Tab-separated table of N, CA and C in Angstrom:
chain	number	residue	atom	x	y	z
A	152	MET	N	0.840	-1.169	0.000
A	152	MET	CA	0.000	0.000	0.000
A	152	MET	C	0.885	1.232	0.000
A	153	SER	N	0.555	2.169	-0.879
A	153	SER	CA	1.363	3.389	-0.937
A	153	SER	C	0.529	4.573	-0.430
A	154	VAL	N	1.234	5.541	0.142
A	154	VAL	CA	0.602	6.741	0.689
A	154	VAL	C	1.020	7.920	-0.185
A	155	PRO	N	0.059	8.734	-0.641
A	155	PRO	CA	0.439	9.904	-1.437
A	155	PRO	C	1.381	10.810	-0.639
A	156	ALA	N	2.287	11.498	-1.320
A	156	ALA	CA	3.286	12.352	-0.670
A	156	ALA	C	2.630	13.470	0.146
A	157	SER	N	1.486	13.975	-0.291
A	157	SER	CA	0.822	15.064	0.419
A	157	SER	C	0.281	14.628	1.773
A	158	GLN	N	0.135	13.340	2.002
A	158	GLN	CA	-0.395	12.846	3.255
A	158	GLN	C	0.642	12.049	4.031
A	159	SER	N	1.895	12.218	3.703
A	159	SER	CA	2.929	11.469	4.405
A	159	SER	C	3.000	11.923	5.861
A	160	PRO	N	3.367	11.009	6.776
A	160	PRO	CA	3.449	11.345	8.199
A	160	PRO	C	4.407	12.495	8.477
A	161	ALA	N	5.495	12.610	7.715
A	161	ALA	CA	6.464	13.686	7.942
A	161	ALA	C	5.850	15.052	7.656
A	162	ARG	N	5.086	15.162	6.570
A	162	ARG	CA	4.457	16.442	6.225
A	162	ARG	C	3.374	16.821	7.229
A	163	THR	N	2.590	15.864	7.676
A	163	THR	CA	1.535	16.132	8.651
A	163	THR	C	2.151	16.616	9.954
A	164	SER	N	3.232	15.992	10.400
A	164	SER	CA	3.918	16.382	11.623
A	164	SER	C	4.488	17.794	11.492
A	165	HIS	N	5.081	18.077	10.325
A	165	HIS	CA	5.658	19.401	10.081
A	165	HIS	C	4.564	20.476	10.095
A	166	ARG	N	3.404	20.174	9.500
A	166	ARG	CA	2.286	21.114	9.456
A	166	ARG	C	1.756	21.385	10.868
A	167	ARG	N	1.650	20.352	11.693
A	167	ARG	CA	1.182	20.514	13.075
A	167	ARG	C	2.152	21.375	13.879
A	168	ARG	N	3.421	21.143	13.669
A	168	ARG	CA	4.444	21.911	14.374
A	168	ARG	C	4.343	23.394	14.021
A	169	ARG	N	4.164	23.697	12.742
A	169	ARG	CA	4.023	25.090	12.315
A	169	ARG	C	2.761	25.716	12.889
A	170	THR	N	1.667	24.951	12.922
A	170	THR	CA	0.412	25.459	13.487
A	170	THR	C	0.580	25.761	14.971
A	171	ARG	N	1.221	24.863	15.695
A	171	ARG	CA	1.453	25.086	17.129
A	171	ARG	C	2.362	26.295	17.351
A	172	LEU	N	3.387	26.425	16.548
A	172	LEU	CA	4.293	27.555	16.664
A	172	LEU	C	3.556	28.868	16.405
A	173	ALA	N	2.728	28.893	15.375
A	173	ALA	CA	1.956	30.103	15.060
A	173	ALA	C	0.996	30.448	16.202
A	174	ALA	N	0.336	29.441	16.764
A	174	ALA	CA	-0.578	29.672	17.889
A	174	ALA	C	0.187	30.204	19.094
A	175	GLY	N	1.361	29.672	19.349
A	175	GLY	CA	2.188	30.157	20.460
A	175	GLY	C	2.614	31.596	20.274
A	176	VAL	N	2.989	31.967	19.058
A	176	VAL	CA	3.382	33.344	18.766
A	176	VAL	C	2.203	34.291	18.981
A	177	VAL	N	1.017	33.893	18.534
A	177	VAL	CA	-0.181	34.725	18.714
A	177	VAL	C	-0.475	34.916	20.194
A	178	LEU	N	-0.424	33.853	20.982
A	178	LEU	CA	-0.682	33.957	22.420
A	178	LEU	C	0.353	34.825	23.124
A	179	LEU	N	1.607	34.674	22.762
A	179	LEU	CA	2.657	35.498	23.352
A	179	LEU	C	2.467	36.965	23.003
A	180	THR	N	2.104	37.252	21.771
A	180	THR	CA	1.845	38.627	21.351
A	180	THR	C	0.684	39.225	22.131
A	181	LEU	N	-0.396	38.484	22.286
A	181	LEU	CA	-1.546	38.977	23.043
A	181	LEU	C	-1.185	39.234	24.504
A	182	ALA	N	-0.441	38.340	25.116
A	182	ALA	CA	-0.045	38.506	26.517
A	182	ALA	C	0.861	39.714	26.684
A	183	THR	N	1.790	39.911	25.777
A	183	THR	CA	2.696	41.048	25.848
A	183	THR	C	1.935	42.350	25.675
A	184	THR	N	1.024	42.398	24.744
A	184	THR	CA	0.227	43.604	24.509
A	184	THR	C	-0.640	43.931	25.709
A	185	ALA	N	-1.242	42.944	26.309
A	185	ALA	CA	-2.123	43.171	27.458
A	185	ALA	C	-1.351	43.698	28.650
A	186	CYS	N	-0.139	43.240	28.860
A	186	CYS	CA	0.632	43.649	30.027
A	186	CYS	C	1.451	44.910	29.792
A	187	SER	N	1.679	45.295	28.569
A	187	SER	CA	2.572	46.418	28.300
A	187	SER	C	2.018	47.748	28.763
A	188	SER	N	0.714	47.918	28.827
A	188	SER	CA	0.155	49.209	29.216
A	188	SER	C	0.129	49.412	30.723
A	189	LEU	N	0.422	48.371	31.505
A	189	LEU	CA	0.349	48.490	32.953
A	189	LEU	C	1.353	49.491	33.493
A	190	GLY	N	2.573	49.445	33.047
A	190	GLY	CA	3.606	50.340	33.537
A	190	GLY	C	4.102	51.281	32.462
A	191	ARG	N	3.260	51.622	31.524
A	191	ARG	CA	3.657	52.411	30.367
A	191	ARG	C	4.198	53.774	30.779
A	192	THR	N	5.327	54.167	30.198
A	192	THR	CA	5.922	55.467	30.486
A	192	THR	C	5.906	56.335	29.236
A	193	SER	N	6.203	57.599	29.445
A	193	SER	CA	6.146	58.559	28.343
A	193	SER	C	7.380	58.515	27.447
A	194	VAL	N	8.423	57.826	27.805
A	194	VAL	CA	9.663	57.654	27.053
A	194	VAL	C	10.242	59.004	26.620
A	195	GLY	N	11.119	59.525	27.424
A	195	GLY	CA	11.767	60.797	27.150
A	195	GLY	C	11.885	61.604	28.430
A	196	THR	N	12.120	62.899	28.277
A	196	THR	CA	12.270	63.764	29.447
A	196	THR	C	11.299	64.938	29.409
A	197	ILE	N	10.944	65.380	30.596
A	197	ILE	CA	10.176	66.612	30.778
A	197	ILE	C	11.058	67.531	31.605
A	198	THR	N	11.256	68.745	31.140
A	198	THR	CA	12.072	69.713	31.866
A	198	THR	C	11.214	70.929	32.148
A	199	TYR	N	11.207	71.370	33.409
A	199	TYR	CA	10.474	72.578	33.766
A	199	TYR	C	11.261	73.375	34.795
A	200	SER	N	10.975	74.664	34.880
A	200	SER	CA	11.699	75.526	35.804
A	200	SER	C	10.852	75.819	37.035
A	201	ILE	N	11.570	75.987	38.139
A	201	ILE	CA	10.955	76.430	39.385
A	201	ILE	C	11.772	77.638	39.820
A	202	GLY	N	11.234	78.790	39.669
A	202	GLY	CA	11.993	79.995	39.988
A	202	GLY	C	13.004	80.314	38.901
A	203	PRO	N	13.757	81.374	39.102
A	203	PRO	CA	14.665	81.838	38.046
A	203	PRO	C	15.912	80.970	37.843
A	204	GLU	N	16.347	80.213	38.861
A	204	GLU	CA	17.612	79.499	38.724
A	204	GLU	C	17.519	77.988	38.934
A	205	THR	N	16.315	77.446	39.064
A	205	THR	CA	16.181	76.015	39.324
A	205	THR	C	15.357	75.356	38.231
A	206	SER	N	15.892	74.281	37.694
A	206	SER	CA	15.114	73.508	36.724
A	206	SER	C	15.088	72.052	37.163
A	207	VAL	N	14.024	71.360	36.763
A	207	VAL	CA	13.817	69.962	37.124
A	207	VAL	C	13.687	69.165	35.838
A	208	MET	N	14.344	67.998	35.789
A	208	MET	CA	14.216	67.119	34.628
A	208	MET	C	13.707	65.765	35.114
A	209	LEU	N	12.589	65.328	34.555
A	209	LEU	CA	12.016	64.023	34.860
A	209	LEU	C	12.225	63.111	33.662
A	210	THR	N	12.645	61.886	33.920
A	210	THR	CA	12.880	60.935	32.843
A	210	THR	C	11.769	59.892	32.821
A	211	SER	N	11.093	59.793	31.706
A	211	SER	CA	10.061	58.790	31.437
A	211	SER	C	9.023	58.630	32.551
A	212	PRO	N	8.278	59.711	32.880
A	212	PRO	CA	7.223	59.563	33.887
A	212	PRO	C	6.115	58.635	33.380
A	213	LYS	N	5.380	58.053	34.298
A	213	LYS	CA	4.252	57.176	33.946
A	213	LYS	C	3.223	57.959	33.144
A	214	VAL	N	2.578	57.280	32.206
A	214	VAL	CA	1.592	57.919	31.342
A	214	VAL	C	0.269	58.144	32.080
A	215	ARG	N	-0.086	57.234	32.958
A	215	ARG	CA	-1.381	57.312	33.637
A	215	ARG	C	-1.338	58.250	34.839
A	216	GLY	N	-2.482	58.872	35.110
A	216	GLY	CA	-2.651	59.652	36.322
A	216	GLY	C	-2.342	61.122	36.178
A	217	CYS	N	-2.570	61.830	37.270
A	217	CYS	CA	-2.296	63.256	37.369
A	217	CYS	C	-0.945	63.430	38.054
A	218	HIS	N	-0.100	64.243	37.476
A	218	HIS	CA	1.231	64.490	38.025
A	218	HIS	C	1.267	65.906	38.595
A	219	LYS	N	1.517	66.004	39.888
A	219	LYS	CA	1.567	67.311	40.554
A	219	LYS	C	2.941	67.939	40.403
A	220	LEU	N	2.944	69.242	40.227
A	220	LEU	CA	4.173	70.018	40.226
A	220	LEU	C	4.328	70.629	41.621
A	221	PRO	N	5.477	71.211	41.943
A	221	PRO	CA	5.623	71.857	43.242
A	221	PRO	C	4.527	72.915	43.447
A	222	PRO	N	4.192	73.251	44.701
A	222	PRO	CA	3.111	74.211	44.967
A	222	PRO	C	3.270	75.549	44.238
A	223	SER	N	4.504	75.989	44.035
A	223	SER	CA	4.707	77.259	43.325
A	223	SER	C	4.407	77.140	41.839
A	224	GLY	N	4.373	75.920	41.322
A	224	GLY	CA	4.081	75.692	39.912
A	224	GLY	C	5.263	76.013	39.016
A	225	THR	N	5.003	76.026	37.722
A	225	THR	CA	6.036	76.359	36.745
A	225	THR	C	5.442	77.238	35.652
A	226	THR	N	6.296	78.034	35.044
A	226	THR	CA	5.838	78.909	33.965
A	226	THR	C	6.458	78.544	32.620
A	227	GLU	N	7.350	77.570	32.616
A	227	GLU	CA	7.912	77.103	31.341
A	227	GLU	C	8.190	75.615	31.411
A	228	LEU	N	7.913	74.950	30.306
A	228	LEU	CA	8.042	73.496	30.272
A	228	LEU	C	8.454	73.043	28.881
A	229	TYR	N	9.321	72.024	28.828
A	229	TYR	CA	9.714	71.413	27.566
A	229	TYR	C	9.338	69.940	27.617
A	230	ASN	N	8.475	69.517	26.724
A	230	ASN	CA	8.001	68.138	26.655
A	230	ASN	C	8.816	67.397	25.599
A	231	ASN	N	9.894	66.767	26.014
A	231	ASN	CA	10.741	66.007	25.093
A	231	ASN	C	10.441	64.513	25.246
A	232	THR	N	9.142	64.166	25.231
A	232	THR	CA	8.718	62.768	25.316
A	232	THR	C	8.025	62.387	24.016
A	233	LEU	N	7.579	61.146	23.949
A	233	LEU	CA	6.853	60.678	22.772
A	233	LEU	C	5.344	60.784	22.946
A	234	VAL	N	4.890	61.433	24.039
A	234	VAL	CA	3.474	61.511	24.353
A	234	VAL	C	3.073	62.971	24.576
A	235	ASP	N	1.916	63.373	24.036
A	235	ASP	CA	1.397	64.724	24.252
A	235	ASP	C	0.898	64.862	25.683
A	236	MET	N	0.854	66.103	26.180
A	236	MET	CA	0.418	66.322	27.551
A	236	MET	C	-0.503	67.528	27.659
A	237	VAL	N	-1.233	67.585	28.772
A	237	VAL	CA	-2.124	68.704	29.068
A	237	VAL	C	-1.674	69.298	30.394
A	238	MET	N	-1.470	70.613	30.421
A	238	MET	CA	-1.064	71.323	31.630
A	238	MET	C	-2.297	71.956	32.270
A	239	TYR	N	-2.331	71.962	33.611
A	239	TYR	CA	-3.463	72.501	34.361
A	239	TYR	C	-2.978	73.570	35.344
A	240	ARG	N	-3.830	74.527	35.641
A	240	ARG	CA	-3.513	75.581	36.620
A	240	ARG	C	-3.808	75.101	38.045
A	241	THR	N	-4.521	74.006	38.183
A	241	THR	CA	-4.856	73.446	39.494
A	241	THR	C	-3.905	72.283	39.815
A	242	SER	N	-3.853	71.890	41.077
A	242	SER	CA	-2.944	70.814	41.474
A	242	SER	C	-3.542	69.420	41.306
A	243	ASP	N	-4.819	69.341	40.847
A	243	ASP	CA	-5.467	68.030	40.719
A	243	ASP	C	-5.944	67.717	39.300
A	244	CYS	N	-5.328	68.348	38.315
A	244	CYS	CA	-5.636	68.095	36.894
A	244	CYS	C	-7.119	68.293	36.578
A	245	THR	N	-7.704	69.346	37.121
A	245	THR	CA	-9.092	69.685	36.824
A	245	THR	C	-9.154	71.129	36.352
A	246	GLY	N	-10.305	71.516	35.862
A	246	GLY	CA	-10.506	72.895	35.423
A	246	GLY	C	-10.445	73.023	33.916
A	247	LYS	N	-10.967	74.134	33.441
A	247	LYS	CA	-11.042	74.366	31.996
A	247	LYS	C	-9.846	75.151	31.452
A	248	ASP	N	-9.097	75.788	32.317
A	248	ASP	CA	-7.951	76.592	31.880
A	248	ASP	C	-6.748	75.671	31.694
A	249	THR	N	-6.659	75.035	30.537
A	249	THR	CA	-5.598	74.066	30.262
A	249	THR	C	-4.775	74.500	29.051
A	250	THR	N	-3.634	73.881	28.914
A	250	THR	CA	-2.772	74.097	27.750
A	250	THR	C	-2.320	72.743	27.239
A	251	TYR	N	-2.468	72.530	25.950
A	251	TYR	CA	-2.059	71.281	25.300
A	251	TYR	C	-0.637	71.462	24.793
A	252	ILE	N	0.260	70.572	25.193
A	252	ILE	CA	1.650	70.639	24.727
A	252	ILE	C	1.971	69.322	24.025
A	253	GLY	N	2.163	69.403	22.749
A	253	GLY	CA	2.457	68.220	21.952
A	253	GLY	C	3.824	67.647	22.255
A	254	SER	N	4.035	66.445	21.795
A	254	SER	CA	5.310	65.760	21.952
A	254	SER	C	6.421	66.586	21.316
A	255	ARG	N	7.531	66.680	22.026
A	255	ARG	CA	8.724	67.398	21.550
A	255	ARG	C	8.499	68.898	21.367
A	256	LEU	N	7.602	69.486	22.156
A	256	LEU	CA	7.344	70.928	22.081
A	256	LEU	C	7.559	71.585	23.439
A	257	ALA	N	7.703	72.908	23.431
A	257	ALA	CA	7.875	73.689	24.657
A	257	ALA	C	6.778	74.734	24.733
A	258	ASN	N	6.547	75.266	25.944
A	258	ASN	CA	5.543	76.302	26.120
A	258	ASN	C	5.883	77.122	27.355
A	259	ASN	N	5.558	78.414	27.294
A	259	ASN	CA	5.733	79.332	28.418
A	259	ASN	C	4.388	79.939	28.766
A	260	VAL	N	4.199	80.219	30.047
A	260	VAL	CA	2.984	80.885	30.502
A	260	VAL	C	3.080	82.359	30.134
A	261	ALA	N	1.968	82.926	29.712
A	261	ALA	CA	1.934	84.344	29.376
A	261	ALA	C	2.200	85.184	30.622
A	262	PRO	N	2.789	86.369	30.453
A	262	PRO	CA	3.030	87.232	31.613
A	262	PRO	C	1.724	87.491	32.380
A	263	LYS	N	1.824	87.529	33.677
A	263	LYS	CA	0.710	87.781	34.598
A	263	LYS	C	-0.318	86.646	34.654
A	264	ALA	N	-0.085	85.547	33.985
A	264	ALA	CA	-1.002	84.395	34.050
A	264	ALA	C	-0.556	83.476	35.190
A	265	ALA	N	-1.490	82.711	35.708
A	265	ALA	CA	-1.177	81.770	36.790
A	265	ALA	C	-0.278	80.648	36.265
A	266	PRO	N	0.603	80.131	37.104
A	266	PRO	CA	1.488	79.037	36.658
A	266	PRO	C	0.737	77.721	36.554
A	267	TRP	N	1.373	76.766	35.879
A	267	TRP	CA	0.827	75.417	35.819
A	267	TRP	C	1.188	74.702	37.119
A	268	ARG	N	0.263	73.908	37.623
A	268	ARG	CA	0.503	73.202	38.880
A	268	ARG	C	0.372	71.692	38.765
A	269	SER	N	-0.079	71.185	37.617
A	269	SER	CA	-0.159	69.745	37.397
A	269	SER	C	-0.234	69.465	35.894
A	270	TYR	N	-0.057	68.197	35.558
A	270	TYR	CA	-0.167	67.791	34.156
A	270	TYR	C	-0.595	66.335	34.061
A	271	SER	N	-1.122	65.996	32.897
A	271	SER	CA	-1.478	64.607	32.590
A	271	SER	C	-1.106	64.358	31.142
A	272	PHE	N	-0.982	63.081	30.811
A	272	PHE	CA	-0.631	62.711	29.435
A	272	PHE	C	-1.873	62.322	28.660
A	273	VAL	N	-1.838	62.557	27.362
A	273	VAL	CA	-2.920	62.181	26.475
A	273	VAL	C	-2.619	60.766	25.998
A	274	HIS	N	-3.477	59.825	26.331
A	274	HIS	CA	-3.254	58.423	25.938
A	274	HIS	C	-4.539	57.745	25.600
């Protein structure tokens, strides 16, 4: 009795192995994607000034949540991250008086305007 080449045991085994490998890759990709957003960071630096001679540089802050600035706030900020951000005049990321600062952009508060006291990322 002869078996056609397309149904040989070696080919069937090879096909099953490829199917299992593909299924494993799909599952690994799904697991990685699901877990990657848990600790997601903004990737880059945020630099802002506090007073005339002090500046602060933060490296890759978390994307989620409201980030408070010092009580005195800041009047200039450079967003050198890969994520856009929103600046707030309040310390709890609320209110309508906001400023949108895109990725890799800088912004200064207008003279006589209140400083920014918190920020959040757009995600």
